[in-house]
Short mmCIF file of C-alpha atoms (C1' of nucleotides) in Angstrom, two decimals:
data_model
loop_
_atom_site.label_atom_id
_atom_site.label_comp_id
_atom_site.label_asym_id
_atom_site.label_seq_id
_atom_site.Cartn_x
_atom_site.Cartn_y
_atom_site.Cartn_z
CA MET A 1 -10.48 22.44 -49.07
CA SER A 2 -12.76 19.76 -50.44
CA THR A 3 -10.06 19.03 -52.96
CA LEU A 4 -7.69 18.44 -50.14
CA LYS A 5 -10.03 16.01 -48.47
CA SER A 6 -10.70 13.94 -51.53
CA ARG A 7 -7.08 13.85 -52.54
CA LEU A 8 -5.92 12.88 -49.10
CA ARG A 9 -8.56 10.23 -48.76
CA GLY A 10 -7.64 8.84 -52.14
CA GLN A 11 -4.24 8.02 -50.76
CA SER A 12 -5.42 6.82 -47.38
CA LYS A 13 -3.89 9.87 -45.79
CA ARG A 14 -5.68 11.67 -43.01
CA ILE A 15 -7.10 15.09 -42.68
CA THR A 16 -5.52 16.56 -39.61
CA GLY A 17 -5.52 19.90 -37.84
CA PRO A 18 -1.98 20.86 -38.81
CA ARG A 19 -2.54 20.01 -42.46
CA ALA A 20 -5.72 22.03 -42.66
CA ALA A 21 -4.06 24.93 -40.85
CA ILE A 22 -1.09 24.90 -43.21
CA LEU A 23 -3.30 25.04 -46.29
CA GLU A 24 -5.33 27.81 -44.71
CA ILE A 25 -2.21 29.84 -44.08
CA LEU A 26 -0.92 29.27 -47.61
CA ARG A 27 -4.29 30.23 -48.99
CA LYS A 28 -4.20 33.65 -47.41
CA HIS A 29 -0.62 34.40 -48.37
CA PRO A 30 0.05 35.28 -51.99
CA HIS A 31 3.79 34.63 -51.77
CA PRO A 32 6.02 31.65 -51.23
CA LEU A 33 6.31 30.93 -47.53
CA ALA A 34 9.16 29.29 -45.66
CA ASN A 35 8.35 26.56 -43.17
CA LYS A 36 9.31 28.82 -40.30
CA GLU A 37 6.97 31.50 -41.57
CA ILE A 38 4.14 29.02 -41.75
CA PHE A 39 5.10 27.94 -38.28
CA SER A 40 4.87 31.46 -36.89
CA GLU A 41 1.54 32.05 -38.60
CA MET A 42 0.09 29.03 -36.84
CA PRO A 43 -2.78 29.97 -34.58
CA ALA A 44 -2.59 29.43 -30.82
CA GLY A 45 -1.59 25.89 -29.90
CA HIS A 46 0.68 25.76 -32.89
CA CYS A 47 1.97 22.45 -34.09
CA ASP A 48 5.53 21.24 -34.16
CA LEU A 49 7.95 22.51 -36.80
CA ALA A 50 8.77 18.92 -37.73
CA THR A 51 5.12 18.38 -38.51
CA ILE A 52 5.20 21.28 -40.92
CA TYR A 53 8.25 19.88 -42.66
CA ARG A 54 6.53 16.52 -42.93
CA SER A 55 3.31 18.04 -44.16
CA MET A 56 5.03 20.08 -46.83
CA HIS A 57 6.64 16.95 -48.21
CA LEU A 58 3.29 15.23 -48.30
CA LEU A 59 1.51 18.16 -49.92
CA GLU A 60 4.31 18.53 -52.42
CA ARG A 61 4.12 14.86 -53.39
CA MET A 62 0.39 15.28 -53.83
CA GLY A 63 0.96 18.28 -56.04
CA MET A 64 -0.96 20.63 -53.78
CA VAL A 65 1.96 22.90 -53.07
CA LYS A 66 4.99 23.83 -55.12
CA ARG A 67 8.47 24.23 -53.74
CA PHE A 68 10.58 27.24 -54.70
CA ASP A 69 14.22 27.91 -54.12
CA PHE A 70 15.49 31.47 -54.01
CA GLY A 71 19.04 30.37 -53.38
CA ASP A 72 19.19 31.34 -49.73
CA GLY A 73 19.10 27.83 -48.41
CA VAL A 74 15.47 28.03 -47.32
CA ALA A 75 12.68 26.21 -49.12
CA ARG A 76 9.50 28.16 -49.74
CA PHE A 77 6.09 26.88 -50.73
CA GLU A 78 3.08 28.14 -52.60
CA LEU A 79 -0.37 26.68 -52.93
CA VAL A 80 -1.06 25.22 -56.35
CA GLY A 81 -4.39 26.17 -57.91
CA GLU A 82 -7.01 23.70 -59.09
CA ASN A 83 -6.18 23.37 -62.77
CA ASP A 84 -2.63 24.52 -62.57
CA ASP A 85 0.67 22.78 -62.22
CA GLY A 86 2.05 25.69 -60.25
CA HIS A 87 4.84 26.26 -62.73
CA HIS A 88 5.80 29.91 -62.70
CA HIS A 89 8.68 32.12 -61.63
CA HIS A 90 9.50 35.03 -59.35
CA LEU A 91 11.37 38.28 -59.28
CA VAL A 92 13.04 38.70 -55.90
CA CYS A 93 14.54 41.86 -54.46
CA ILE A 94 18.07 41.10 -53.28
CA ARG A 95 17.80 43.86 -50.69
CA CYS A 96 14.43 43.48 -49.01
CA SER A 97 13.37 40.09 -50.34
CA GLU A 98 10.14 41.41 -51.78
CA VAL A 99 8.75 38.85 -54.20
CA VAL A 100 6.80 39.50 -57.38
CA GLU A 101 5.26 36.73 -59.39
CA VAL A 102 6.45 36.61 -62.99
CA ASP A 103 4.21 35.40 -65.81
CA GLU A 104 6.91 34.99 -68.39
CA CYS A 105 8.51 31.62 -68.78
CA PHE A 106 11.47 30.14 -70.60
CA PRO A 107 10.49 29.68 -74.27
CA GLU A 108 9.19 26.17 -74.87
CA GLU A 109 10.74 25.83 -78.32
CA ILE A 110 14.17 26.54 -76.97
CA GLU A 111 13.69 24.14 -74.11
CA ARG A 112 12.66 21.48 -76.59
CA GLU A 113 15.77 22.19 -78.63
CA ILE A 114 17.95 21.87 -75.57
CA ALA A 115 16.31 18.55 -74.70
CA ALA A 116 16.61 17.22 -78.23
CA LYS A 117 20.17 18.37 -78.74
CA ASN A 118 21.26 16.51 -75.61
CA ARG A 119 18.79 13.65 -75.99
CA PHE A 120 17.33 14.27 -72.54
CA LYS A 121 13.71 13.41 -71.80
CA GLY A 122 11.19 15.12 -69.55
CA VAL A 123 13.09 18.37 -69.39
CA THR A 124 11.87 21.12 -67.08
CA HIS A 125 13.56 24.11 -65.57
CA LYS A 126 13.95 26.17 -62.45
CA LEU A 127 14.12 29.89 -63.11
CA GLU A 128 14.08 32.85 -60.76
CA PHE A 129 14.92 36.49 -61.33
CA PHE A 130 16.78 38.74 -58.94
CA GLY A 131 17.12 42.49 -58.86
CA ILE A 132 16.52 45.61 -56.82
CA CYS A 133 12.93 46.68 -56.25
CA PRO A 134 11.69 50.26 -56.67
CA ASP A 135 11.70 50.91 -52.91
CA CYS A 136 15.26 49.73 -52.45
CA GLN A 137 16.83 51.53 -55.40
CA MET B 1 47.46 30.60 -62.91
CA SER B 2 49.27 33.83 -63.58
CA THR B 3 45.90 35.53 -63.55
CA LEU B 4 45.30 34.12 -60.14
CA LYS B 5 48.56 35.43 -58.84
CA SER B 6 48.11 38.90 -60.15
CA ARG B 7 44.52 39.13 -59.01
CA LEU B 8 45.32 37.84 -55.57
CA ARG B 9 48.30 40.13 -55.22
CA GLY B 10 46.24 43.06 -56.36
CA GLN B 11 44.07 42.62 -53.31
CA SER B 12 46.90 41.85 -50.92
CA LYS B 13 45.70 38.30 -50.71
CA ARG B 14 48.17 35.48 -50.58
CA ILE B 15 48.91 32.64 -52.90
CA THR B 16 48.70 29.54 -50.80
CA GLY B 17 48.88 25.83 -51.37
CA PRO B 18 45.19 25.19 -50.82
CA ARG B 19 44.15 27.99 -53.18
CA ALA B 20 46.43 26.83 -55.94
CA ALA B 21 45.30 23.24 -55.46
CA ILE B 22 41.64 24.22 -55.62
CA LEU B 23 42.10 26.10 -58.88
CA GLU B 24 44.08 23.21 -60.28
CA ILE B 25 41.28 20.79 -59.42
CA LEU B 26 38.65 23.08 -60.90
CA ARG B 27 40.73 23.50 -64.01
CA LYS B 28 40.77 19.80 -64.74
CA HIS B 29 37.07 19.28 -64.06
CA PRO B 30 34.70 20.54 -66.71
CA HIS B 31 31.67 20.48 -64.41
CA PRO B 32 30.54 22.30 -61.31
CA LEU B 33 32.14 20.77 -58.22
CA ALA B 34 30.85 20.72 -54.67
CA ASN B 35 33.22 21.68 -51.89
CA LYS B 36 33.28 18.11 -50.66
CA GLU B 37 34.21 16.90 -54.13
CA ILE B 38 37.04 19.39 -54.29
CA PHE B 39 38.03 18.20 -50.86
CA SER B 40 38.23 14.57 -51.91
CA GLU B 41 40.20 15.47 -55.03
CA MET B 42 42.83 17.13 -52.88
CA PRO B 43 46.19 15.44 -53.24
CA ALA B 44 47.86 13.77 -50.28
CA GLY B 45 48.04 15.99 -47.23
CA HIS B 46 44.70 17.50 -48.12
CA CYS B 47 43.65 20.74 -46.52
CA ASP B 48 40.78 21.38 -44.19
CA LEU B 49 37.24 21.50 -45.52
CA ALA B 50 36.75 24.85 -43.81
CA THR B 51 39.66 26.19 -45.80
CA ILE B 52 37.96 25.13 -49.00
CA TYR B 53 34.75 26.86 -47.94
CA ARG B 54 36.70 30.02 -47.14
CA SER B 55 38.67 29.84 -50.37
CA MET B 56 35.55 29.44 -52.47
CA HIS B 57 34.09 32.57 -50.94
CA LEU B 58 37.25 34.46 -51.72
CA LEU B 59 37.49 33.18 -55.28
CA GLU B 60 33.82 33.91 -55.82
CA ARG B 61 34.22 37.48 -54.58
CA MET B 62 37.16 37.86 -56.94
CA GLY B 63 35.07 36.57 -59.80
CA MET B 64 37.36 33.64 -60.46
CA VAL B 65 34.75 31.00 -59.78
CA LYS B 66 31.00 30.99 -60.22
CA ARG B 67 28.55 29.42 -57.79
CA PHE B 68 25.75 27.20 -59.07
CA ASP B 69 22.76 25.82 -57.28
CA PHE B 70 21.11 22.65 -58.55
CA GLY B 71 18.51 22.73 -55.85
CA ASP B 72 19.90 19.90 -53.76
CA GLY B 73 21.20 22.07 -50.98
CA VAL B 74 24.82 21.83 -52.09
CA ALA B 75 26.72 24.70 -53.70
CA ARG B 76 28.84 23.84 -56.71
CA PHE B 77 31.55 25.89 -58.35
CA GLU B 78 33.05 26.29 -61.77
CA LEU B 79 36.13 28.12 -62.87
CA VAL B 80 35.38 31.33 -64.77
CA GLY B 81 37.33 31.87 -67.97
CA GLU B 82 39.47 34.89 -68.72
CA ASN B 83 37.08 37.15 -70.58
CA ASP B 84 33.89 35.63 -69.35
CA ASP B 85 31.49 36.42 -66.58
CA GLY B 86 30.72 32.74 -66.15
CA HIS B 87 27.05 33.24 -66.79
CA HIS B 88 25.60 30.09 -68.32
CA HIS B 89 23.28 27.27 -67.40
CA HIS B 90 23.19 23.49 -67.05
CA LEU B 91 21.06 20.52 -67.87
CA VAL B 92 21.16 18.05 -65.00
CA CYS B 93 20.03 14.42 -65.02
CA ILE B 94 17.69 13.86 -62.11
CA ARG B 95 18.70 10.20 -61.96
CA CYS B 96 22.47 10.11 -62.23
CA SER B 97 23.30 13.80 -61.79
CA GLU B 98 25.18 13.99 -65.06
CA VAL B 99 25.65 17.63 -65.98
CA VAL B 100 25.72 19.14 -69.44
CA GLU B 101 26.54 22.76 -70.05
CA VAL B 102 23.81 24.69 -71.86
CA ASP B 103 24.61 27.57 -74.18
CA GLU B 104 21.11 28.92 -74.43
CA CYS B 105 20.10 31.67 -72.06
CA PHE B 106 16.90 33.42 -71.07
CA PRO B 107 16.06 35.99 -73.79
CA GLU B 108 17.41 39.40 -72.87
CA GLU B 109 14.47 41.30 -74.30
CA ILE B 110 12.05 39.43 -72.11
CA GLU B 111 14.21 39.92 -69.07
CA ARG B 112 14.32 43.62 -69.79
CA GLU B 113 10.54 43.67 -70.08
CA ILE B 114 10.17 41.91 -66.77
CA ALA B 115 12.51 44.39 -65.14
CA ALA B 116 10.75 47.37 -66.68
CA LYS B 117 7.26 46.16 -65.94
CA ASN B 118 8.10 45.77 -62.26
CA ARG B 119 10.47 48.73 -62.12
CA PHE B 120 13.31 46.56 -60.82
CA LYS B 121 16.92 47.44 -61.56
CA GLY B 122 19.92 45.20 -62.17
CA VAL B 123 17.88 42.16 -62.95
CA THR B 124 19.62 38.83 -63.47
CA HIS B 125 18.43 35.27 -63.31
CA LYS B 126 19.26 31.80 -62.12
CA LEU B 127 18.22 29.09 -64.55
CA GLU B 128 18.89 25.37 -64.59
CA PHE B 129 17.32 22.58 -66.59
CA PHE B 130 16.47 19.12 -65.29
CA GLY B 131 15.61 15.95 -67.14
CA ILE B 132 16.61 12.36 -67.75
CA CYS B 133 19.80 11.72 -69.66
CA PRO B 134 20.11 9.21 -72.52
CA ASP B 135 21.77 6.60 -70.30
CA CYS B 136 19.10 6.77 -67.63
CA GLN B 137 16.06 6.67 -69.86
"C1'" DT C 1 -17.31 2.22 -30.15
"C1'" DC C 2 -12.98 -0.48 -31.38
"C1'" DC C 3 -8.81 -1.07 -33.74
"C1'" DA C 4 -5.27 -0.77 -37.17
"C1'" DT C 5 -2.74 2.55 -39.05
"C1'" DG C 6 -1.43 7.09 -39.99
"C1'" DT C 7 0.26 11.27 -37.34
"C1'" DT C 8 2.22 14.15 -34.05
"C1'" DG C 9 5.43 16.08 -30.49
"C1'" DA C 10 9.79 16.18 -28.64
"C1'" DA C 11 14.33 15.36 -28.85
"C1'" DA C 12 18.21 13.72 -31.13
"C1'" DA C 13 20.58 13.26 -35.41
"C1'" DT C 14 22.16 15.01 -40.08
"C1'" DC C 15 24.33 17.93 -43.18
"C1'" DA C 16 26.07 21.92 -45.35
"C1'" DA C 17 28.15 25.90 -44.12
"C1'" DT C 18 30.25 29.26 -40.81
"C1'" DT C 19 32.91 30.95 -37.01
"C1'" DG C 20 36.29 31.41 -33.02
"C1'" DC C 21 40.68 30.84 -31.82
"C1'" DT C 22 45.41 29.22 -31.90
"C1'" DT C 23 49.15 28.00 -34.75
"C1'" DT C 24 51.34 28.38 -39.40
"C1'" DT C 25 52.56 30.63 -43.57
"C1'" DT C 26 53.47 34.13 -46.71
"C1'" DG C 27 55.86 37.93 -48.61
"C1'" DG C 28 57.74 42.63 -48.15
"C1'" DG C 29 61.66 44.79 -45.75
"C1'" DG C 30 66.19 44.67 -43.86
"C1'" DC D 1 68.70 34.79 -46.23
"C1'" DC D 2 66.28 36.16 -41.97
"C1'" DC D 3 62.50 38.79 -39.37
"C1'" DC D 4 57.88 40.13 -38.53
"C1'" DA D 5 53.10 41.63 -39.08
"C1'" DA D 6 49.28 40.25 -41.43
"C1'" DA D 7 46.89 36.75 -43.79
"C1'" DA D 8 45.60 32.03 -43.86
"C1'" DA D 9 45.11 27.38 -42.23
"C1'" DG D 10 43.88 23.82 -38.93
"C1'" DC D 11 40.69 22.22 -35.74
"C1'" DA D 12 36.85 22.27 -32.96
"C1'" DA D 13 32.67 23.93 -31.88
"C1'" DT D 14 28.43 26.25 -33.66
"C1'" DT D 15 24.61 27.56 -36.53
"C1'" DG D 16 20.48 26.72 -39.29
"C1'" DA D 17 17.68 24.07 -42.03
"C1'" DT D 18 15.85 19.75 -42.45
"C1'" DT D 19 15.20 14.84 -41.24
"C1'" DT D 20 14.58 11.00 -38.35
"C1'" DT D 21 13.52 8.20 -34.25
"C1'" DC D 22 10.18 6.62 -31.25
"C1'" DA D 23 6.66 6.63 -27.96
"C1'" DA D 24 2.08 8.63 -27.31
"C1'" DC D 25 -2.06 9.94 -29.74
"C1'" DA D 26 -5.80 10.66 -33.10
"C1'" DT D 27 -8.50 9.44 -37.28
"C1'" DG D 28 -11.83 7.00 -39.82
"C1'" DG D 29 -13.50 2.58 -41.53
"C1'" DA D 30 -15.58 -1.74 -39.63
#
DNA sequence: TCCATGTTGAAAATCAATTGCTTTTTGGGG
DNA sequence: CCCCAAAAAGCAATTGATTTTCAACATGGA
């Protein structure tokens, strides 16, 4: 949370109730959360949904959260750890939507080859796995 | 086109102007097209956008087109070749949106490991690369 | 404490995609 | 070649996620 404060201050952004609440909610959830889910986790006098959308953009720009796309038209966010760029992938059950974090990543050498072959710079990737979880089989 | 006819007939679906036009447009475009792009490529008395949306669902279900998601909230489609499941990936320029087809794929062995480790069945993946193309650097 | 500026709430606006419903087409049968 | 039921298209309205507008409000440095 101190990280949040210093980073926000560094950009003359303010520490507000909604922002702190959002980070608190993300901190206690191990999986990517949709804005609506964050919204419904909001304690009591919850804030406006638009505020959550705005906050997520801010936090994403600051590199404090990472956006994930499971292809269902809903953006989900995860807190990014201290010394971590948040780059990782997921295995999602197409039946129940259970999400498992995946440690494996696309091989760097191959990515470099792809970049070189096409003369692209700054190449990254988005990768998510889909399947049927043990409970849904 | 003959494939289209036989496949459509086989499911008591009809061969209509809009469907033929859509496939014709996809055939002459080597890259994934958004529904709106297909719409604007429509000759003269173009059909309704809703018809394109409905047709894409049908063609996707029939395995004649493949849906791709570049993370910008717009679905794009590509024609699937005869003896091909259409599974491949793209390298997209984040500046000008140029798209290059990528032959490389996520290593099967690793995908199998991921599936096994988590006891998931029927695991597949969505993978797209992003970077800056030669012209935009 | 005061003030400039960043933020929020609330409602309206966007945008892609979907759906309801009426009118047209398509294609097998006569 | 014409008829008809079913499939498909046109068109308008709707949904859902996300964004924006704008007035009211809160934060933090002076």
